[in-house]
XYZ file of C-alpha atoms in Angstrom:
584
model
C 58.356 161.225 145.088
C 58.816 164.119 147.467
C 56.184 166.448 148.837
C 58.383 169.466 148.360
C 58.649 169.145 144.579
C 56.704 172.192 143.470
C 57.993 173.455 140.155
C 59.558 172.371 136.878
C 62.802 173.718 135.559
C 62.731 177.348 134.533
C 63.412 178.193 130.924
C 64.528 181.435 129.288
C 61.974 183.674 127.665
C 63.298 182.874 124.208
C 62.916 179.110 124.671
C 59.403 179.538 126.024
C 58.379 181.786 123.151
C 59.739 179.359 120.557
C 58.006 176.411 122.208
C 54.735 178.345 122.388
C 54.981 179.251 118.714
C 55.693 175.620 117.802
C 52.711 174.406 119.795
C 50.512 176.992 118.109
C 51.734 175.894 114.694
C 51.154 172.262 115.593
C 47.611 172.986 116.724
C 46.925 174.903 113.525
C 48.220 172.148 111.260
C 46.775 169.018 112.846
C 43.442 167.848 114.167
C 43.086 168.824 117.829
C 43.604 166.361 120.623
C 41.223 166.140 123.579
C 40.964 169.573 125.205
C 43.089 170.491 128.179
C 41.310 170.444 131.477
C 40.024 173.769 132.724
C 42.730 175.450 134.720
C 45.579 173.961 132.709
C 45.947 176.943 130.424
C 49.322 178.280 131.429
C 52.121 178.486 133.931
C 54.549 175.853 135.149
C 52.367 174.473 137.867
C 49.930 171.737 138.580
C 46.811 173.007 136.924
C 44.148 170.327 136.765
C 42.613 170.028 140.131
C 45.753 169.520 142.179
C 45.471 165.748 142.146
C 48.668 163.798 142.552
C 49.231 160.335 141.245
C 51.139 159.065 144.206
C 51.115 159.078 147.959
C 52.680 162.529 148.166
C 52.060 165.869 146.522
C 54.914 165.688 144.029
C 55.732 164.243 140.641
C 56.965 160.851 139.516
C 60.012 162.207 137.723
C 61.365 164.760 140.164
C 60.775 167.385 137.457
C 64.013 166.388 135.741
C 64.924 167.754 132.282
C 62.860 166.445 129.447
C 63.095 166.412 125.669
C 61.234 169.443 124.353
C 61.230 168.761 120.611
C 57.686 168.825 119.285
C 56.218 166.416 116.707
C 56.542 167.238 113.016
C 53.847 169.473 111.602
C 53.085 166.736 109.053
C 51.271 163.665 110.313
C 52.485 160.140 109.485
C 51.764 158.853 105.995
C 49.622 156.030 107.347
C 47.196 157.468 109.930
C 45.988 154.835 112.329
C 48.807 152.384 111.697
C 50.417 151.067 114.829
C 53.139 148.504 114.218
C 54.805 146.023 111.918
C 55.352 148.624 109.221
C 58.746 149.292 107.630
C 60.705 152.323 108.776
C 60.146 153.929 105.391
C 56.439 154.167 106.141
C 55.563 157.546 107.595
C 57.948 160.097 108.995
C 61.024 159.048 110.960
C 59.599 160.659 114.095
C 56.606 158.287 113.908
C 58.890 155.274 114.344
C 59.037 153.641 117.776
C 61.749 151.056 118.565
C 60.376 147.501 118.574
C 61.052 146.584 122.221
C 59.843 149.968 123.452
C 56.625 149.718 121.411
C 56.061 146.161 122.672
C 56.483 147.331 126.279
C 53.899 150.094 125.883
C 51.364 147.742 124.334
C 51.968 145.060 126.967
C 51.392 147.640 129.707
C 48.120 148.684 128.061
C 46.917 145.054 127.963
C 47.921 144.398 131.577
C 46.197 147.497 132.918
C 43.116 146.731 130.805
C 42.874 143.441 132.704
C 43.422 144.778 136.231
C 41.874 148.246 135.834
C 39.681 148.301 132.708
C 37.851 151.442 133.821
C 41.093 153.448 133.478
C 41.145 152.946 129.681
C 44.896 153.501 129.449
C 46.056 154.035 125.818
C 49.555 152.865 124.958
C 50.035 156.033 122.882
C 50.026 158.055 126.147
C 52.889 155.934 127.479
C 54.673 156.453 124.161
C 54.207 160.214 124.425
C 55.634 160.301 127.962
C 58.485 157.985 126.972
C 59.303 160.252 124.047
C 59.344 163.364 126.205
C 61.190 161.778 129.149
C 63.945 159.844 127.377
C 63.479 159.957 123.600
C 62.049 156.389 123.688
C 64.920 155.001 125.787
C 67.460 156.966 123.718
C 66.141 155.678 120.450
C 65.643 152.108 121.687
C 69.083 151.482 123.168
C 67.906 148.378 125.071
C 68.981 144.749 125.234
C 66.888 141.686 124.371
C 65.163 141.842 127.788
C 64.288 145.527 127.418
C 66.932 146.903 129.809
C 68.763 150.053 128.730
C 72.321 149.430 127.550
C 73.512 152.203 129.862
C 71.686 153.927 132.728
C 69.506 156.925 131.864
C 69.907 159.341 134.778
C 68.582 162.823 135.372
C 70.579 165.517 137.135
C 71.135 165.490 140.876
C 68.022 166.843 142.590
C 70.111 169.086 144.802
C 67.925 172.189 144.840
C 70.084 173.966 142.256
C 67.495 174.658 139.585
C 65.520 171.552 140.560
C 63.784 170.222 143.608
C 65.873 169.259 146.604
C 65.495 165.516 147.232
C 68.078 163.934 149.455
C 69.050 160.340 148.757
C 66.335 157.768 149.447
C 67.834 154.597 147.947
C 71.459 154.648 149.080
C 72.400 155.098 145.432
C 71.021 151.660 144.524
C 69.155 152.911 141.430
C 70.817 156.223 140.609
C 74.403 155.642 141.881
C 74.076 158.834 143.943
C 74.184 158.441 147.713
C 73.750 162.184 148.356
C 70.771 163.248 146.228
C 68.170 161.384 144.227
C 68.118 161.404 140.424
C 65.389 160.370 137.970
C 66.156 156.901 136.607
C 65.384 154.912 133.463
C 63.423 155.436 130.258
C 60.350 156.705 132.151
C 62.484 158.786 134.586
C 61.170 157.627 137.964
C 62.800 159.045 141.066
C 63.852 156.238 143.462
C 61.308 157.102 146.167
C 58.479 156.863 143.624
C 59.841 153.646 142.151
C 59.949 152.104 145.641
C 56.154 152.487 145.730
C 55.134 151.926 142.124
C 57.856 149.647 140.708
C 56.683 146.624 138.690
C 58.135 143.387 137.335
C 56.498 143.245 133.920
C 59.026 141.049 132.111
C 58.922 138.252 134.706
C 62.620 138.235 135.592
C 61.953 138.583 139.321
C 63.261 142.182 139.484
C 61.564 145.570 139.531
C 64.056 147.516 137.455
C 63.402 151.173 136.506
C 65.979 150.783 133.717
C 63.852 148.071 132.070
C 61.339 149.478 129.598
C 58.765 146.733 130.316
C 58.901 147.296 134.089
C 58.961 151.084 133.729
C 56.089 151.239 131.215
C 53.775 149.171 133.430
C 54.714 151.230 136.492
C 53.958 154.426 134.560
C 50.627 153.013 133.416
C 49.530 152.120 136.946
C 50.753 155.482 138.230
C 48.737 157.370 135.595
C 45.600 155.350 136.461
C 45.824 156.030 140.211
C 43.048 157.832 142.023
C 40.223 156.277 139.991
C 41.087 158.160 136.797
C 39.405 157.436 133.464
C 41.975 158.485 130.857
C 39.304 158.656 128.165
C 38.151 161.822 129.970
C 40.262 164.861 129.036
C 40.361 166.298 132.560
C 41.496 162.983 134.051
C 44.175 162.599 131.402
C 45.473 166.097 132.156
C 45.583 165.360 135.877
C 47.446 162.134 135.223
C 50.135 163.826 133.110
C 50.494 166.694 135.578
C 50.880 164.189 138.402
C 53.800 162.751 136.434
C 55.473 166.149 136.028
C 53.901 169.285 137.440
C 54.368 171.585 134.477
C 51.818 172.895 132.017
C 54.561 173.147 129.390
C 55.246 169.454 130.008
C 51.519 168.684 129.722
C 51.254 170.462 126.387
C 54.343 168.726 125.038
C 53.070 165.265 126.085
C 49.651 166.112 124.684
C 51.127 167.034 121.303
C 53.065 163.719 121.070
C 50.014 161.790 122.266
C 47.900 163.274 119.454
C 50.711 162.619 116.966
C 51.066 158.936 117.909
C 47.301 158.487 117.806
C 47.397 159.485 114.151
C 49.825 156.706 113.312
C 53.133 155.068 114.217
C 55.318 152.301 112.905
C 57.862 149.934 114.392
C 61.591 150.456 113.819
C 64.508 148.258 114.950
C 65.863 148.787 118.453
C 68.556 151.431 118.505
C 67.347 153.189 115.363
C 64.839 155.589 116.897
C 65.085 159.326 116.273
C 66.547 161.340 119.139
C 65.667 164.984 119.721
C 68.393 167.534 119.085
C 69.157 167.756 122.796
C 67.396 167.294 126.084
C 66.439 170.474 127.851
C 69.103 171.443 130.357
C 68.159 174.478 132.403
C 70.623 176.869 133.892
C 70.342 176.479 137.642
C 68.740 179.497 139.196
C 71.354 181.164 141.457
C 70.462 182.473 144.846
C 69.460 186.121 144.418
C 72.049 188.617 145.683
C 71.517 192.234 146.658
C 71.939 194.750 143.852
C 75.316 196.505 144.024
C 75.485 200.255 144.299
C 77.944 202.388 142.424
C 81.300 202.119 144.046
C 80.996 198.464 144.737
C 79.062 198.718 147.928
C 75.905 196.860 148.545
C 72.743 198.789 149.110
C 71.525 198.074 152.580
C 68.004 197.088 153.106
C 66.153 200.314 153.867
C 64.780 200.540 157.326
C 61.350 201.956 157.948
C 61.290 205.750 158.039
C 60.625 207.130 161.473
C 57.440 208.979 161.993
C 57.631 212.667 161.792
C 57.443 214.439 165.107
C 53.886 215.315 165.670
C 52.924 213.486 162.579
C 51.212 210.671 164.322
C 47.506 210.891 164.559
C 46.360 210.955 168.175
C 44.044 208.313 169.455
C 40.398 209.298 169.627
C 39.520 211.264 172.718
C 37.863 209.295 175.419
C 34.217 209.881 176.101
C 33.335 212.676 178.391
C 32.781 211.642 181.948
C 29.197 211.132 182.793
C 27.811 210.977 179.257
C 27.078 207.279 179.632
C 28.997 206.206 176.564
C 32.174 204.292 176.147
C 34.249 203.546 173.105
C 33.657 199.908 172.227
C 36.730 197.760 171.935
C 36.580 195.894 168.603
C 36.637 192.112 168.953
C 39.240 190.657 166.608
C 37.945 187.976 164.252
C 39.948 184.815 164.802
C 41.612 183.530 161.628
C 39.807 180.670 160.001
C 41.993 177.588 160.276
C 43.109 176.132 156.998
C 41.985 172.502 156.812
C 44.862 170.095 156.398
C 45.202 168.679 152.886
C 43.499 165.393 152.375
C 46.203 162.744 152.080
C 46.285 160.849 148.841
C 46.101 157.108 149.526
C 49.096 155.053 148.538
C 48.684 152.620 145.625
C 48.653 149.759 148.124
C 45.597 151.404 149.699
C 43.927 152.303 146.398
C 41.348 149.893 145.011
C 42.337 148.787 141.520
C 40.298 145.894 140.140
C 37.848 143.086 140.798
C 38.247 139.615 139.274
C 36.624 136.195 139.401
C 38.172 134.100 142.164
C 37.275 130.753 140.593
C 33.480 130.692 140.647
C 32.182 127.761 138.575
C 28.855 127.313 136.770
C 25.912 128.452 138.881
C 23.084 125.950 138.407
C 20.621 124.372 140.814
C 17.247 122.723 140.721
C 14.196 124.558 141.975
C 14.140 124.697 145.754
C 17.699 123.387 146.040
C 21.002 124.926 147.172
C 23.668 125.960 144.665
C 26.853 123.964 145.110
C 28.984 126.862 143.841
C 29.304 130.145 145.729
C 30.069 133.439 144.019
C 33.628 134.515 144.878
C 35.666 137.525 143.723
C 39.186 138.803 144.392
C 39.948 142.496 144.937
C 43.309 143.949 143.909
C 44.915 147.287 144.679
C 46.405 149.753 142.201
C 49.615 147.718 142.122
C 47.781 144.499 141.267
C 48.288 142.912 144.705
C 45.406 141.332 146.694
C 43.476 143.932 148.706
C 42.004 143.111 152.112
C 39.277 144.844 154.135
C 37.357 146.019 151.050
C 33.534 145.881 151.188
C 32.077 143.928 148.269
C 28.310 143.963 147.684
C 26.587 141.013 145.988
C 23.140 141.576 144.436
C 20.686 139.054 142.922
C 18.612 140.214 139.947
C 15.876 138.035 138.456
C 12.425 136.506 138.988
C 13.271 132.947 140.008
C 12.878 133.692 143.708
C 16.499 132.778 144.427
C 17.945 134.326 147.613
C 21.165 134.211 149.571
C 21.237 132.008 152.637
C 19.409 134.083 155.226
C 16.684 135.244 152.844
C 18.326 138.362 151.369
C 18.787 139.528 147.777
C 21.723 141.825 148.656
C 24.625 141.175 151.037
C 27.968 142.872 151.725
C 31.130 140.884 152.458
C 34.571 142.205 153.514
C 37.506 140.868 151.501
C 40.045 138.676 153.326
C 43.829 138.909 153.411
C 44.110 137.189 150.024
C 41.668 139.706 148.549
C 38.801 137.220 148.215
C 35.206 137.914 149.150
C 32.730 135.035 148.942
C 28.972 135.490 148.996
C 26.712 133.281 151.139
C 25.225 130.165 149.537
C 22.438 130.677 147.025
C 19.033 129.087 147.674
C 17.167 128.418 144.436
C 13.614 129.670 144.126
C 10.626 127.695 142.906
C 10.510 129.264 139.451
C 12.818 127.955 136.758
C 14.803 130.354 134.600
C 17.920 132.535 134.580
C 19.103 135.297 136.936
C 22.312 137.224 137.646
C 24.521 137.890 140.653
C 26.483 141.162 140.489
C 29.511 141.907 142.679
C 30.313 145.608 143.184
C 33.216 147.266 145.028
C 34.672 150.758 145.189
C 33.078 154.165 145.658
C 34.705 156.777 143.400
C 34.699 154.481 140.404
C 33.001 151.183 141.270
C 34.126 147.963 139.628
C 31.534 145.260 138.913
C 31.480 141.605 137.941
C 28.290 139.882 136.792
C 27.681 136.134 136.981
C 24.961 134.287 135.038
C 22.998 131.643 136.966
C 19.998 129.410 136.336
C 17.336 127.451 138.181
C 16.243 124.211 136.524
C 13.242 121.985 137.157
C 13.398 119.520 140.013
C 14.737 116.114 139.096
C 14.047 112.518 139.996
C 16.362 109.656 139.226
C 13.710 107.031 139.934
C 9.976 106.642 139.504
C 7.937 103.540 140.485
C 4.335 102.469 140.472
C 2.589 102.287 143.824
C 0.725 98.945 143.975
C 0.819 95.945 141.671
C -2.804 95.224 140.833
C -3.384 94.369 137.164
C -4.922 97.216 135.184
C -7.696 95.904 132.943
C -10.619 97.547 131.161
C -13.221 96.384 128.685
C -13.241 97.948 125.187
C -14.890 101.356 125.283
C -14.815 101.445 129.071
C -12.774 103.212 131.762
C -10.027 101.573 133.801
C -11.508 101.114 137.215
C -8.253 101.370 139.146
C -6.261 104.608 139.257
C -2.530 104.601 138.441
C -0.307 106.096 141.172
C 3.497 106.561 140.974
C 6.182 107.969 143.273
C 9.299 109.900 142.190
C 12.480 110.030 144.255
C 15.903 111.664 143.942
C 18.793 109.881 145.620
C 16.267 107.926 147.645
C 14.374 111.008 148.872
C 10.868 111.892 147.753
C 11.038 114.407 144.872
C 8.183 116.911 144.981
C 7.407 119.204 142.087
C 9.088 116.983 139.516
C 7.852 117.107 135.933
C 6.554 113.722 134.728
C 5.654 112.850 131.148
C 3.116 110.035 130.603
C 3.004 108.507 127.089
C 1.123 105.571 125.597
C 3.733 103.543 123.691
C 4.012 100.365 121.655
C 7.350 99.030 122.917
C 8.969 98.615 126.324
C 11.661 101.223 125.566
C 9.036 103.761 124.683
C 10.570 104.592 121.323
C 7.304 104.276 119.366
C 4.189 106.139 120.368
C 0.856 104.397 120.145
C -2.120 105.842 118.311
C -4.663 103.344 119.562
C -5.597 101.587 122.740
C -5.847 103.339 126.149
C -5.910 107.138 126.302
C -6.432 110.166 128.536
C -8.955 112.918 127.833
C -8.366 116.626 127.420
C -10.692 119.342 128.694
C -12.961 118.844 125.683
C -13.129 115.091 126.136
C -10.887 114.359 123.170
C -8.352 111.490 123.390
C -4.794 112.294 124.523
C -1.982 109.767 124.561
C 0.758 112.083 125.961
C 0.367 114.135 129.121
C 2.696 116.387 131.185
C 2.192 116.177 134.932
C 3.934 117.148 138.195
C 4.484 115.179 141.391
C 2.945 116.416 144.623
C 4.583 117.481 147.890
C 5.369 113.893 148.860
C 6.651 112.911 145.425
C 3.417 111.069 144.631
C 1.431 111.455 141.443
C -2.004 109.977 140.685
C -2.657 109.914 136.979
C -5.984 111.130 135.514
C -8.579 108.602 134.447
C -7.572 106.249 131.631
C -10.030 105.052 128.991
C -9.956 102.109 126.576
C -10.969 102.307 122.924
C -12.532 99.431 120.980
C -9.213 97.716 120.235
C -8.482 94.895 122.652
C -4.903 93.990 123.469
C -2.044 94.627 125.870
C -0.650 98.146 125.835
C 2.137 100.055 127.601
C 2.185 103.355 129.487
C 5.660 104.890 129.940
C 6.350 107.577 132.548
C 9.625 109.569 132.554
C 11.012 112.302 134.821
C 13.573 115.110 134.678
C 16.682 113.398 135.957
C 16.368 110.091 134.145
C 13.733 108.148 136.095
C 11.330 105.988 134.070
C 8.796 103.207 134.511
C 6.613 101.172 132.066
C 3.151 100.017 133.169
C 0.993 97.444 131.330
C -2.610 98.215 130.455
C -4.905 95.449 129.165
C -8.035 95.956 127.118
C -10.189 92.859 126.885
C -13.817 91.863 126.901
C -15.058 90.259 130.105
C -15.179 86.466 129.997
C -18.636 84.950 129.316
C -19.792 82.436 131.927
C -21.796 79.251 130.841
C -25.359 78.994 132.283
C -25.738 76.502 135.096
C -27.567 73.191 134.211
C -30.734 72.597 136.207
C -32.171 69.106 136.896
C -35.492 68.356 135.222
C -37.794 66.536 137.555
C -38.852 63.100 136.388
C -42.264 62.842 135.039
């Protein structure tokens, strides 16, 4: 687009009055759309904050002629319907050709993925497509969505339009002298060179293809961090497309109409407006002729009358000590240069997951996965040199490597930014890691993560002395075990000790050895934790009055287990020694 595009086509007073009356009637007969932004009340000029959608202060279309027919005063018969309805449903004007409708909806879905904060509605694309080209001339497109014949605006030669000399060698508009708006969304070649898209996957960015053009228009409207659910942002977006308040009002009226309901019609059967607007080029003003066919010369300034000039103030009298002060001129305040609008390649568009897997680690361990995101610009390409901040939220004590809960990483050439490794805290539970990028309208991604209890894949008894107790007595020897994980001592591992009947530990025992709770009552299942060296000494074990051989099974988080035998038996009685009786 060109920086010198400043104004839309001029229309006669009659056309403007009729259009204004039609808009007023439309507003009176239908529910109102979102209000126009303040400052967009009148005049063919950019009127919503001066924001442009592209890298230059211009418009996407070159302010080419557009279709000025307004929607019918009667809304469609099926408000809220959107597609797959027969042409007989609703008014003919509510019908959108199938391929054109599909392109608008595909663009909405694509932008919702790459720039969800923009909240682009496909009905806005439909409104612009209606105004710019009558929905690709009623859906005159082939099976791939390419117009059957080029849709070209007039030469932008400065005669009633902006002056834009050729920028594409005629590649898009077949005009090697001046640029022309091209395709169903009427992009000028210089704008298409920046914003063009390949939405139908044929390897070409073709402004004559409705799929490519609709996606390009969607990204263009979303530029600059706009949220199109906000009326002021929507107005700015439309004005950036074509800097005319009349154009804004016309697009707004179609947008509101399509929001009330549309239906799909076959390609090529869409309703065309009566005629596109074609302004009469404004001629270069010429001097007004005077009677007799001579031209009135430009009047020259009248000379001052003799003696009519006012003399300068008399100088101060000599010796009175006063002088006439010479006024110091106030230097003009310099006008600050306009802030350049970043190009779409420089504009942050979206943040996406770059392949981060499940985030799980045991307490005190290091997460194998690292949080990674990919930044994309407004065109959907990877964006480098973008600061991305990662923040941990939760109570598990987890920190990034280096002991911080918040770190900032700069994205690489492929757009990826990867956070440092996560070090799990000592407390089990869930936490989140949030990635944030962008300033005007930040994008965020949140990852769920969890810290689980420490694990041990093996647990063994320390020592091999038989454990025996008499009925009703306490086992004299303590039971000590050691838990390990991959051969390394496993501290802080949960261990469950259970008195069981069988070696597999499938049946709990309700008699035989037991532990005691705080009140001295028998317990036959106990939850314990290994110490710093992976060792665990069990509490005292008592025997009831039932002799026999019993089993104690210990299991750990991670699959380790061991079964220990406990024997309850009465001590063996020893026979008294025989003593010799002395002979009498």
